[in-house]
Tab-separated table of C-alpha atoms in Angstrom:
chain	number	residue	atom	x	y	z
A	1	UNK	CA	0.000	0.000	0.000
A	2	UNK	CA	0.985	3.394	-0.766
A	3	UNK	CA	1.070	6.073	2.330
A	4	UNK	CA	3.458	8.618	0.514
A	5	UNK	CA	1.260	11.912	0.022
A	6	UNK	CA	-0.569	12.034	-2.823
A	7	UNK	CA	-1.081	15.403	-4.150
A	8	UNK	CA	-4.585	16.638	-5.361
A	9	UNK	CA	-3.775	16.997	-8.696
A	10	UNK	CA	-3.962	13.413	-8.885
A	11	UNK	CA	-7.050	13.178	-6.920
A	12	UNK	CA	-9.149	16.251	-9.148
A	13	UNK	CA	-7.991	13.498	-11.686
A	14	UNK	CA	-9.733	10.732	-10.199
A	15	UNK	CA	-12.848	12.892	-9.465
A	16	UNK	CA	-13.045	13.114	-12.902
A	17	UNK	CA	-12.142	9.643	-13.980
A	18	UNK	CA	-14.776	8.482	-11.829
A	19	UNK	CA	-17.270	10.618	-12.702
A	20	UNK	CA	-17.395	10.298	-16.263
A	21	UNK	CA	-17.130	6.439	-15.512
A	22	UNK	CA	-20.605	7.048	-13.695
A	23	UNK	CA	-21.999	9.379	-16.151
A	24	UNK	CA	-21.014	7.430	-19.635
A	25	UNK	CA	-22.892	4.326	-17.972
A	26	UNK	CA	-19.992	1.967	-18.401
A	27	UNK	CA	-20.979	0.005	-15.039
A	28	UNK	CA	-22.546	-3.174	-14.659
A	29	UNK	CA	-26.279	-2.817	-14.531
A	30	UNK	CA	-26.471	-3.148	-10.905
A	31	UNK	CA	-24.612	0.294	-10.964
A	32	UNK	CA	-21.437	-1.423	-9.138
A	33	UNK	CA	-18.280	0.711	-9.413
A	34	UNK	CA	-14.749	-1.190	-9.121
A	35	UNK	CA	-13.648	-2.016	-5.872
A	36	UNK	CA	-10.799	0.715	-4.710
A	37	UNK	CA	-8.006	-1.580	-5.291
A	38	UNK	CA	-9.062	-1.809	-9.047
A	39	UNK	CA	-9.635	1.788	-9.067
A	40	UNK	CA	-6.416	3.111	-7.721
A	41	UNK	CA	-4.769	0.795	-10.890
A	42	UNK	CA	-6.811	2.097	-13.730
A	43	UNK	CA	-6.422	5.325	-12.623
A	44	UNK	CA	-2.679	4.960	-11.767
A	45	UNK	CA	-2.989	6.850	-7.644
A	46	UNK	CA	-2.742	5.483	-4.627
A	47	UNK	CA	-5.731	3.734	-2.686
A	48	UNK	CA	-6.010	6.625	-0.279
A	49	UNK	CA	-6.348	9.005	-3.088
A	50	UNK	CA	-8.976	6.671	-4.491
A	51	UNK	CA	-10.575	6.539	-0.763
A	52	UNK	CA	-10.666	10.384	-0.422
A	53	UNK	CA	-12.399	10.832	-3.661
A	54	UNK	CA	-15.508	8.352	-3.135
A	55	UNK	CA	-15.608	10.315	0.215
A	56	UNK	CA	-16.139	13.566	-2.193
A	57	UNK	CA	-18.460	12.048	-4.342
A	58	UNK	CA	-20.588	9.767	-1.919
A	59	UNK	CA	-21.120	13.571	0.093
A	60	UNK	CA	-22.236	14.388	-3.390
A	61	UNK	CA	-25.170	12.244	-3.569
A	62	UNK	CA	-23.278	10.563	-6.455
A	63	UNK	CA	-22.433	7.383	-5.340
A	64	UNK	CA	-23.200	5.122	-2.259
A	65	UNK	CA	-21.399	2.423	-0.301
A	66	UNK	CA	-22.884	-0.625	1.017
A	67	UNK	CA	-21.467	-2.647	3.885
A	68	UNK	CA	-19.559	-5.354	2.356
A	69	UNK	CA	-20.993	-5.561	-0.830
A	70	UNK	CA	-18.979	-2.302	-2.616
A	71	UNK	CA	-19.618	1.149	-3.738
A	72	UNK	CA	-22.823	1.760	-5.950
A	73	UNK	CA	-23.372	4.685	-8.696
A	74	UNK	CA	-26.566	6.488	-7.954
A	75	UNK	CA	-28.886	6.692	-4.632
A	76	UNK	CA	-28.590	4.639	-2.093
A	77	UNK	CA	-32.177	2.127	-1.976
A	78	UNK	CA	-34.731	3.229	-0.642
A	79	UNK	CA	-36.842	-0.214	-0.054
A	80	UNK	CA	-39.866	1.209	2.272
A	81	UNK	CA	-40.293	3.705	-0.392
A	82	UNK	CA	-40.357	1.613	-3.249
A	83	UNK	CA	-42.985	-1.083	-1.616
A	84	UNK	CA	-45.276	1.905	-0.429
A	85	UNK	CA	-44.571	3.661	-3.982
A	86	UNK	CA	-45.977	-0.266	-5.139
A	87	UNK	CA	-49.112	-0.581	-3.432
A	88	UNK	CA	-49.994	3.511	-3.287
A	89	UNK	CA	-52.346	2.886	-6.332
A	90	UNK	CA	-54.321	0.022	-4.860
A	91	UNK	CA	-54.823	2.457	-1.549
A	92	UNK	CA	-57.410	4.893	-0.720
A	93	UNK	CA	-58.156	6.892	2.272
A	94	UNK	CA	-60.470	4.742	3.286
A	95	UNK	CA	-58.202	1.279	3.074
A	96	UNK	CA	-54.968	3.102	4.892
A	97	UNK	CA	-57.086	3.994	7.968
A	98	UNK	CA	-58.556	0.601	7.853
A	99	UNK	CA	-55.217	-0.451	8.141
A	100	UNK	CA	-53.614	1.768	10.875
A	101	UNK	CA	-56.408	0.191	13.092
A	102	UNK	CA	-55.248	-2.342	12.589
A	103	UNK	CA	-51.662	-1.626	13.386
A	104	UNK	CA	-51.794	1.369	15.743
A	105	UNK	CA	-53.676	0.154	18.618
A	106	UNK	CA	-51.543	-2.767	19.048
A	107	UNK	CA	-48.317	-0.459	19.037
A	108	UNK	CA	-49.819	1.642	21.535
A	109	UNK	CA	-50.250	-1.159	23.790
A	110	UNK	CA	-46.354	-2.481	23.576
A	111	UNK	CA	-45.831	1.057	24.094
A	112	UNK	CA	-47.148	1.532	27.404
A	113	UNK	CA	-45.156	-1.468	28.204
A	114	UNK	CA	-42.119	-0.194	27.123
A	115	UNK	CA	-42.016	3.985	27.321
A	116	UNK	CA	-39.940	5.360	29.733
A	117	UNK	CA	-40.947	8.699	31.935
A	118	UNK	CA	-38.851	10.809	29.454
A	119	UNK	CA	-40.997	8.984	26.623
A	120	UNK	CA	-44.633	9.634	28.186
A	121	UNK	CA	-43.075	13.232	28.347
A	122	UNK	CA	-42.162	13.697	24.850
A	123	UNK	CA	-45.582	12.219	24.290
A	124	UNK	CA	-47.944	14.942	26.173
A	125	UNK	CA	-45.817	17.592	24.671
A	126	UNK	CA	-46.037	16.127	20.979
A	127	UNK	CA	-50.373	15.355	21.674
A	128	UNK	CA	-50.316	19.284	23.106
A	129	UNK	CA	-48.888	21.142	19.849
A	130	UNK	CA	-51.582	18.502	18.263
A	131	UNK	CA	-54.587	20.063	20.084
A	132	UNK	CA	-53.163	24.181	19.230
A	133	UNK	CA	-52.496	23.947	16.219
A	134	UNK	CA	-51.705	27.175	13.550
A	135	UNK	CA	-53.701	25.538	10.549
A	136	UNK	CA	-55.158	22.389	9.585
A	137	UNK	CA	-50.908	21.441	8.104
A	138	UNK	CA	-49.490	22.389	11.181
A	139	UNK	CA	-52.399	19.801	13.007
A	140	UNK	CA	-51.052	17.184	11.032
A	141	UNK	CA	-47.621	17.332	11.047
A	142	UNK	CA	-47.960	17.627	15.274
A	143	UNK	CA	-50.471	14.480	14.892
A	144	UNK	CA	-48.276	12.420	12.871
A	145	UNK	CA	-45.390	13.303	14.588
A	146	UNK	CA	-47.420	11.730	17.997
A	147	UNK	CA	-48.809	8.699	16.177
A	148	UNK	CA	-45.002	8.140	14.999
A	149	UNK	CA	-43.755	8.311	18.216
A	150	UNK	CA	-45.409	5.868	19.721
A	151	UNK	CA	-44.755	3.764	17.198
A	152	UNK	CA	-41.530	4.296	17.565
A	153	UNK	CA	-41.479	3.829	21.187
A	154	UNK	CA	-43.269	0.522	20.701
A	155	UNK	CA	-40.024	-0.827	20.098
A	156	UNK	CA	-40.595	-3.658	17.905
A	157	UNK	CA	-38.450	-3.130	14.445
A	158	UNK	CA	-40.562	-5.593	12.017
A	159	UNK	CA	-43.995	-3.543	13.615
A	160	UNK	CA	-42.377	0.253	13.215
A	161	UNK	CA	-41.051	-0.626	9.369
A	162	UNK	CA	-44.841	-2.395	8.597
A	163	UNK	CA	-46.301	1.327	10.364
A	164	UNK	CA	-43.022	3.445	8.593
A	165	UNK	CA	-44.337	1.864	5.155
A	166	UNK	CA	-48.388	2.720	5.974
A	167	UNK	CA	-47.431	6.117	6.851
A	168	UNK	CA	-45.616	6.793	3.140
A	169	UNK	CA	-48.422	5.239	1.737
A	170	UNK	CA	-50.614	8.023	3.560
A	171	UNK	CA	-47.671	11.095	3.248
A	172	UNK	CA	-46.839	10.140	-0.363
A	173	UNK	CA	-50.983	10.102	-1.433
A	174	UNK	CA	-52.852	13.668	-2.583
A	175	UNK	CA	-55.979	12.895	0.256
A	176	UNK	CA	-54.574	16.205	2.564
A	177	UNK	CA	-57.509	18.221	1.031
A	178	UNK	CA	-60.177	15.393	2.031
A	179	UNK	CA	-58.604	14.779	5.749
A	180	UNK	CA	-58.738	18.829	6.020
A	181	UNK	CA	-62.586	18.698	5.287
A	182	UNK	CA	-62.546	16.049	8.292
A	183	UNK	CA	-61.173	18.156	10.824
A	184	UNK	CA	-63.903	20.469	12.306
A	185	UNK	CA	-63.504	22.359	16.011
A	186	UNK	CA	-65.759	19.409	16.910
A	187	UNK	CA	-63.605	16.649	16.024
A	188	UNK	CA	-60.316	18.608	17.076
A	189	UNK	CA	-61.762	19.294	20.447
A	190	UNK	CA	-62.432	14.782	20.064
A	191	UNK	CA	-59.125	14.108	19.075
A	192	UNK	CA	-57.352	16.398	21.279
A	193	UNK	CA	-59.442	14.159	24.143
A	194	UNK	CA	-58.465	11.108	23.078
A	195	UNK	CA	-55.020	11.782	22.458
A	196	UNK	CA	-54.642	12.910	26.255
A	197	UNK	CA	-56.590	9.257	26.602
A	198	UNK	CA	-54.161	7.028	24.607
A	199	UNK	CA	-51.126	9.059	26.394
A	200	UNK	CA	-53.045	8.729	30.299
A	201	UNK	CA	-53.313	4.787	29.132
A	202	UNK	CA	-49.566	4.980	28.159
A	203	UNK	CA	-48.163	6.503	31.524
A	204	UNK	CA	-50.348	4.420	33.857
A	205	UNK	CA	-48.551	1.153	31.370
A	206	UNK	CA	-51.707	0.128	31.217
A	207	UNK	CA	-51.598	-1.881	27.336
A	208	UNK	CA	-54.995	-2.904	27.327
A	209	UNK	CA	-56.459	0.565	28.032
A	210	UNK	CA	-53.861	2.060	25.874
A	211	UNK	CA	-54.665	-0.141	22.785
A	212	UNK	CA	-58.410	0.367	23.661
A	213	UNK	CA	-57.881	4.151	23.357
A	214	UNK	CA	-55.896	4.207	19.992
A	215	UNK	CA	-58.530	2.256	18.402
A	216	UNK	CA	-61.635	4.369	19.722
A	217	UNK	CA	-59.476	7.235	18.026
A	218	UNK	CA	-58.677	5.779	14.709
A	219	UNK	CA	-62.188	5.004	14.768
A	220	UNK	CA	-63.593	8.370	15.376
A	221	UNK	CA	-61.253	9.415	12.816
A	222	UNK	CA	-62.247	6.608	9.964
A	223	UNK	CA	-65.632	7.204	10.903
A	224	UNK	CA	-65.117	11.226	10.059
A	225	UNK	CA	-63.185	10.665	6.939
A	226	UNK	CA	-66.241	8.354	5.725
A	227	UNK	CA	-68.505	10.914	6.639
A	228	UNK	CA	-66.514	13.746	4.225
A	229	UNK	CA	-66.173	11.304	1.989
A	230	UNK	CA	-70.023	11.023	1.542
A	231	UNK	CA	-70.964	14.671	1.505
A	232	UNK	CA	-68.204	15.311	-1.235
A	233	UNK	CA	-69.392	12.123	-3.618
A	234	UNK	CA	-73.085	14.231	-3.161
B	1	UNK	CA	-43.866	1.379	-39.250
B	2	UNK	CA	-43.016	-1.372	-41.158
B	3	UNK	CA	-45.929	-3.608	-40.899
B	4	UNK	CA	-43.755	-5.991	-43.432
B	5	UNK	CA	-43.028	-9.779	-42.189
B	6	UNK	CA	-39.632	-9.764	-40.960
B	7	UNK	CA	-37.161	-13.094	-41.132
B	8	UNK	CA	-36.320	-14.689	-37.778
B	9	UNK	CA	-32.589	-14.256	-39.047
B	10	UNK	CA	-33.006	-10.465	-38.116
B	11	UNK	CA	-34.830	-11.723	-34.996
B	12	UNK	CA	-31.790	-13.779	-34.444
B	13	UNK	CA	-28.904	-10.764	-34.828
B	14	UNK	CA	-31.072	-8.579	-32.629
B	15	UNK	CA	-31.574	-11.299	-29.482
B	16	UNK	CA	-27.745	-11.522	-29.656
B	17	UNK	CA	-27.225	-7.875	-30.186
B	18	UNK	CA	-29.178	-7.048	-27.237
B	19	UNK	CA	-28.145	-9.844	-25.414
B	20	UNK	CA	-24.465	-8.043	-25.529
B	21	UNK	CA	-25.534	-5.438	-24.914
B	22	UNK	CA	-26.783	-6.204	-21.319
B	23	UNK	CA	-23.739	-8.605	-20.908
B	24	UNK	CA	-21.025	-6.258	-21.903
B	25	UNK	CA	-22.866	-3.706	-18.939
B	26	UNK	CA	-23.476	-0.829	-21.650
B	27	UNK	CA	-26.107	0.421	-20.394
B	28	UNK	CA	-27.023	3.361	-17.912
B	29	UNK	CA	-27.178	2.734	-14.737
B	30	UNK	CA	-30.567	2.013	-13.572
B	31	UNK	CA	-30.270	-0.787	-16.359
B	32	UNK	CA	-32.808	0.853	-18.483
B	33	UNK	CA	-32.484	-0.516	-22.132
B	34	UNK	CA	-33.168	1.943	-25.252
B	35	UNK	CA	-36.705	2.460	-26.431
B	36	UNK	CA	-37.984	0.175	-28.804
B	37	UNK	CA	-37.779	2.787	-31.098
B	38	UNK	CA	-34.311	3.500	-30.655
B	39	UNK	CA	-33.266	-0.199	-30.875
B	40	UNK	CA	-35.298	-0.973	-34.337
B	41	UNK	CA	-32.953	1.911	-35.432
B	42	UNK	CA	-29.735	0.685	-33.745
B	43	UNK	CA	-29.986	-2.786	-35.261
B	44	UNK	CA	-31.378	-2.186	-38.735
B	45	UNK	CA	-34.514	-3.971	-38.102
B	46	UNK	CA	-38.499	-3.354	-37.545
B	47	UNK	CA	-40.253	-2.630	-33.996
B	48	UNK	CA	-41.975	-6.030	-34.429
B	49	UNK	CA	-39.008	-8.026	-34.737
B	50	UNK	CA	-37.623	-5.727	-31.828
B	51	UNK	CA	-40.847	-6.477	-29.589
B	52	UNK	CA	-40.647	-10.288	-29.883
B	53	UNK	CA	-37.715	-10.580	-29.248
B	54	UNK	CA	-37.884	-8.536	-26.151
B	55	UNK	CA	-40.947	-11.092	-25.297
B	56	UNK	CA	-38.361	-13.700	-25.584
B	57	UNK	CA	-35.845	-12.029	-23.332
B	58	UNK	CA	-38.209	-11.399	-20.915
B	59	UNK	CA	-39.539	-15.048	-20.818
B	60	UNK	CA	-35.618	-15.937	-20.018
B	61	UNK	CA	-36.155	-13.534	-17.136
B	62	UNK	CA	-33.018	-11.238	-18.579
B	63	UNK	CA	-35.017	-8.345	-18.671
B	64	UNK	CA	-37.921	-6.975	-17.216
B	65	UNK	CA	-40.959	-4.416	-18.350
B	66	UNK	CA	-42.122	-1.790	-16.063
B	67	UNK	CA	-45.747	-0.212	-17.096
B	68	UNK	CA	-44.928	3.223	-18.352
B	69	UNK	CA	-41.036	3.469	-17.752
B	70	UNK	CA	-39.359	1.719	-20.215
B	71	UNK	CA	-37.162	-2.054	-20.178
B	72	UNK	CA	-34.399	-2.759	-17.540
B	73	UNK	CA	-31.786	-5.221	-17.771
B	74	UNK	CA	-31.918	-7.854	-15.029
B	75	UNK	CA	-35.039	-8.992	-12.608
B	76	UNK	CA	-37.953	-7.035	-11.264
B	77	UNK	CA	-36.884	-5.675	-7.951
B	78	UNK	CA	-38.690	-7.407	-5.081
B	79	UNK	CA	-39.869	-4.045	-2.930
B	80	UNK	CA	-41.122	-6.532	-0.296
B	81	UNK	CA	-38.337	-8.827	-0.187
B	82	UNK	CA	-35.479	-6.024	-0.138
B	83	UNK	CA	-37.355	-4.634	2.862
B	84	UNK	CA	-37.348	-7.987	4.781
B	85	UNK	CA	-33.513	-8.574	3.785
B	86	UNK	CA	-32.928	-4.823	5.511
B	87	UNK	CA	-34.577	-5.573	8.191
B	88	UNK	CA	-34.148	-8.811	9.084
B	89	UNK	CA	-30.320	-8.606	10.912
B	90	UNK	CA	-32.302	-6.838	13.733
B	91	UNK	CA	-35.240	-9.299	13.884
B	92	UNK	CA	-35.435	-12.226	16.268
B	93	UNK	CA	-38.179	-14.953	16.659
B	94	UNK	CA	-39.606	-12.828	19.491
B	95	UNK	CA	-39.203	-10.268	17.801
B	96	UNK	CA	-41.332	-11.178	14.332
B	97	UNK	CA	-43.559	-13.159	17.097
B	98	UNK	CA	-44.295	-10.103	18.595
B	99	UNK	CA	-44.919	-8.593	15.351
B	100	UNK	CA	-47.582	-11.185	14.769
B	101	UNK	CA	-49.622	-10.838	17.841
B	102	UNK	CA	-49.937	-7.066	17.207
B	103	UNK	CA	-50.980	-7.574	13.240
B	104	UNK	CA	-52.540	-11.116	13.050
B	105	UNK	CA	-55.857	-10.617	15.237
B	106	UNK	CA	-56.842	-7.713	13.358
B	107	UNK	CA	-56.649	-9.665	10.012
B	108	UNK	CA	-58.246	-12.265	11.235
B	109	UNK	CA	-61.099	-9.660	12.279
B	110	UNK	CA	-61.057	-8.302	9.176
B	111	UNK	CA	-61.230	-11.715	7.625
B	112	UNK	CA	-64.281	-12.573	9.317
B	113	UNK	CA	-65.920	-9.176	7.866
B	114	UNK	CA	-65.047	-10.639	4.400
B	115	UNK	CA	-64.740	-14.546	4.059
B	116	UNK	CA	-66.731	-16.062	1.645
B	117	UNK	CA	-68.194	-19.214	2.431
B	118	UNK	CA	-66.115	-20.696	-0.200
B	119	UNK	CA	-63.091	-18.936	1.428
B	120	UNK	CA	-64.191	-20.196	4.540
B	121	UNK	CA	-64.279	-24.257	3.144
B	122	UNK	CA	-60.783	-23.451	2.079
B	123	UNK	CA	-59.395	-22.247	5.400
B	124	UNK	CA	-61.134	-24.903	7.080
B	125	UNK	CA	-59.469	-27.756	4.606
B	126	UNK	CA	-56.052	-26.142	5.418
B	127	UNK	CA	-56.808	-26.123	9.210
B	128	UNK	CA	-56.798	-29.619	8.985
B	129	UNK	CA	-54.062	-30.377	6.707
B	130	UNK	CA	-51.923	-28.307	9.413
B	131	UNK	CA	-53.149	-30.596	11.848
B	132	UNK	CA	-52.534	-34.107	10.236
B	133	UNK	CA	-49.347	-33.710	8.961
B	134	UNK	CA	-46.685	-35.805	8.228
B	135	UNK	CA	-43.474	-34.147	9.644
B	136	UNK	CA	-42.638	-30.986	11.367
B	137	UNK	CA	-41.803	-29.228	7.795
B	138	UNK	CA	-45.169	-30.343	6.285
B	139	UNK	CA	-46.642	-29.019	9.510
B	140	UNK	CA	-45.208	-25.525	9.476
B	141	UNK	CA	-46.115	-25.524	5.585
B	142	UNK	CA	-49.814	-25.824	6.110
B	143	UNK	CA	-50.065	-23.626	9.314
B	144	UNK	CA	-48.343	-20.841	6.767
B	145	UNK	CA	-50.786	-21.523	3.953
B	146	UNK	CA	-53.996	-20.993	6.761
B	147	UNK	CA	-52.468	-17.718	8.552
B	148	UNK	CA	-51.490	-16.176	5.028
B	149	UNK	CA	-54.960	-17.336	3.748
B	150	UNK	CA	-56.309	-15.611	6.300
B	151	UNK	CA	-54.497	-12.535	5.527
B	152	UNK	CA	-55.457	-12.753	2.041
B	153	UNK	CA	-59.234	-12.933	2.328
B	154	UNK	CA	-58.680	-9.539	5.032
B	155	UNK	CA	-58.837	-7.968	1.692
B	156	UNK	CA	-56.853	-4.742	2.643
B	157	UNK	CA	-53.780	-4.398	0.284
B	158	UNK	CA	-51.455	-2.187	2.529
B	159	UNK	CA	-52.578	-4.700	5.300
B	160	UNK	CA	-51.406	-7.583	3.125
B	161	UNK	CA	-48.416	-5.739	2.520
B	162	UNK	CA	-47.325	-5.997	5.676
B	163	UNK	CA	-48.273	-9.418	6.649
B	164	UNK	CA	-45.772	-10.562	3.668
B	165	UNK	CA	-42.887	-8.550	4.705
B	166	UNK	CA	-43.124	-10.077	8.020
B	167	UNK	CA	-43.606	-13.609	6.692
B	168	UNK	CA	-41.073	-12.997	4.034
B	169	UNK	CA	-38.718	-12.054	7.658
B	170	UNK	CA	-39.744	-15.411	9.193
B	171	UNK	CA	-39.338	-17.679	6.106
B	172	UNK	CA	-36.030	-15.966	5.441
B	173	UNK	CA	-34.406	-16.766	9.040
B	174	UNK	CA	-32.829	-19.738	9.832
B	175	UNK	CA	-35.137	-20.638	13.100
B	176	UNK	CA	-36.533	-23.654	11.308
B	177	UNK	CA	-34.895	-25.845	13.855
B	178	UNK	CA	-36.194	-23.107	17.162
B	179	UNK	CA	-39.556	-23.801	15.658
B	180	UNK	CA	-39.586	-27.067	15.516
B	181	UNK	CA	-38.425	-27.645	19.049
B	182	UNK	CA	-41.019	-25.831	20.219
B	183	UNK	CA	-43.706	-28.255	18.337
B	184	UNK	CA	-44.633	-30.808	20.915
B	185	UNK	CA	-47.781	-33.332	20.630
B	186	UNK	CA	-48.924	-31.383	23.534
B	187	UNK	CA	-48.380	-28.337	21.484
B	188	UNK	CA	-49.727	-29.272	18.202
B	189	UNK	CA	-53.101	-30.620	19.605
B	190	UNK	CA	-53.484	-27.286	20.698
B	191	UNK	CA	-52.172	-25.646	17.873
B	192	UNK	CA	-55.393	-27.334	16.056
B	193	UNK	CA	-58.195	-26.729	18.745
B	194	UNK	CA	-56.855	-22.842	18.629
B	195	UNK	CA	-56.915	-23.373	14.734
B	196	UNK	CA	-60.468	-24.904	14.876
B	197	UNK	CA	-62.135	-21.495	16.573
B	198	UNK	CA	-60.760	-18.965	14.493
B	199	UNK	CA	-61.991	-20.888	11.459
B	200	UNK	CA	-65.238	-21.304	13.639
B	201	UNK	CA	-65.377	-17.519	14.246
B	202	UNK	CA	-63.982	-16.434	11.027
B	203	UNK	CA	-67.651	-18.850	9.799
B	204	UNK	CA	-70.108	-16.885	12.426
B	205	UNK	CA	-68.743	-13.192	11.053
B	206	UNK	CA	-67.585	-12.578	14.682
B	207	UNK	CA	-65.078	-9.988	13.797
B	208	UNK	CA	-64.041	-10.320	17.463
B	209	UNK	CA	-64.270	-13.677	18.478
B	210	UNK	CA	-62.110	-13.915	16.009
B	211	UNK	CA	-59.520	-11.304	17.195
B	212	UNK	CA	-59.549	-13.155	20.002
B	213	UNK	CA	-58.907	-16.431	19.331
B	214	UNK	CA	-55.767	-15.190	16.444
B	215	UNK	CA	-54.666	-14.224	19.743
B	216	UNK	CA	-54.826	-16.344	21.941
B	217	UNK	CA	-53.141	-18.653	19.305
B	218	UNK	CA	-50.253	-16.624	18.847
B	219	UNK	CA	-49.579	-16.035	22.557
B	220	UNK	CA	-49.313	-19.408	23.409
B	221	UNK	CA	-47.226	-19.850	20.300
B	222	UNK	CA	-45.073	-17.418	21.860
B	223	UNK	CA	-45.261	-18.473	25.252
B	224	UNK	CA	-44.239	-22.166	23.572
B	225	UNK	CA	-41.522	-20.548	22.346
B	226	UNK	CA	-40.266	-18.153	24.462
B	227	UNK	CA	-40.004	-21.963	26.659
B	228	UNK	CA	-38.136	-23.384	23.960
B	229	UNK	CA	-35.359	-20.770	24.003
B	230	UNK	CA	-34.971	-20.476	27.488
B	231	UNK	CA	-34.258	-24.704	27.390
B	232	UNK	CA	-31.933	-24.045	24.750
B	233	UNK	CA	-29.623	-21.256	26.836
B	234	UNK	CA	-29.854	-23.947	29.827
């Protein structure tokens, strides 16, 4: 191996190297560049050179590295993305709430097993913003941002990437305009109620009463957003 | 367009043009091939000829279609199974157990909303199948086939999707051998009278009977093999 300085002439030369290697296409058609030993030969520098400048152009956006498997031209996969971007057309409103309760009352339940006092915390403050909200965007973001949390809490990887890949379903879809029509003082003053339920349920670590709440909510909720639903298809 | 009947001898020069032309990797980087179009022009030969012998490409799974974007060198990516390959260094059997409990009862409540009597003849036939088999592997087959049936007939796509990226977790991991410890005569016999009333439920429409019996299944499958782990640390 080569540790004499290497001077960034020869490195400006890689970038370039490199970059055109990317841009003319001649990879394999899994994107895979050479591996840095191969690299530092064609382009006649030394491995740290060749080190330094997929540094540069991974920063770039240009190119990403993989544990053990090598350095790939393009973005890095995104694989939540691409299922959700898979099923969005088959979803509607009306299916993704379906399937949150499914989902969300049993992650509030492990979560009351498994928040800690700095969790429940974070919680109240999050379901607070919720309930004084700006605008109807600002509602939302505070409300996801809750629901999130406690999945996140939940602490069950396999359950918070099934719920990470429900919520890009519901972020990635154009239904903001029909869940805005659902939100009334009525139901905020409802929701705002049963989010201090779900979070009560979730300090006491009581799961049953915590899952019990989360589904009364997502109920109210899919029960509203079949009820704007109706009065828009009239 | 040249509607004219083209010899297979052109049909032959393009397959092995285009074949080299995923082979020798010349090809941008997301794989994507040239338009037909753009190949009948590049080869010398009509968009017919191109198409079929794309179709035959295709058939030998070296490339793929995708609705609206174009031809890719290669196989369809598998959204689902990429997600269950990322995930699945930081999933355990308790883990995807876990998992279970909180999605399973709500399909199975679903399922009961939905079934068909024909659907529910089938998930009764597998029931029993799962509990007359002839080995452990045989066993595990047809208790697969009756929870992903039921999953299936919960008719909610996003619902679905998760279900198979937590299955496709499972059924990746090697935990055969965990699994089958924890099968037991003992076991199985229960295994079948749990079995028994959620088909029974899933028959009456009781959405909740139902829930409850999915899981009660799936805690004492967890319970079973929660007990089998501990034996094995012993």
């Amino acid at each position: 191996m080569n540790y004499a300085p290497e001077n960034s002439e020869s490195a400006a030369a890689a970038v370039s190297a490199i970059r055109q290697m990317i841009e003319t296409g001649k990879l394999p058609a899994d994107g895979r560049l050479p591996t840095e030993r191969e690299l530092a030969a064609e382009l006649g520098c030394g491995r740290r050179t060749v080190r330094r400048v997929l540094d540069t152009l991974e920063a770039e956006g240009l190119i990403w590295r993989k544990q053990g498997k090598g350095t790939f031209a393009g973005q890095p996969p995104d694989p939540t993305g691409a299922l959700a971007a898979e099923i969005a057309p088959d979803a509607d409103p009306l299916v993704v709430m379906e399937a949150r309760v499914c989902i969300e009352p049993a992650l509030a339940e492990l979560c009351a097993l498994r928040a800690t006092g700095e969790d429940v915390q974070r919680l109240r403050k999050l379901a607070q913003r919720a309930s004084h909200p700006m605008d109807a965007d600002t509602a939302e973001l505070w409300d996801g941002a809750l629901h999130r949390a406690i999945a996140r809490i939940a602490g069950n990887r396999v359950m918070l990437t099934a719920f990470a890949l429900l919520d890009e379903v519901r972020m990635g879809a154009d239904w903001q305009e029909q869940r805005h029509r659902a939100r009334t003082p009525e139901t905020m003053a409802l929701y705002e109620t049963q989010h201090r339920k779900i979070v009560d349920a979730i300090e006491r670590r009581d799961g049953a009463a915590a899952f019990d709440a989360m589904r009364a909510h997502l109920e109210a909720l899919s029960d509203n957003l079949r009820t704007s639903i109706r009065t828009l298809d009239e």
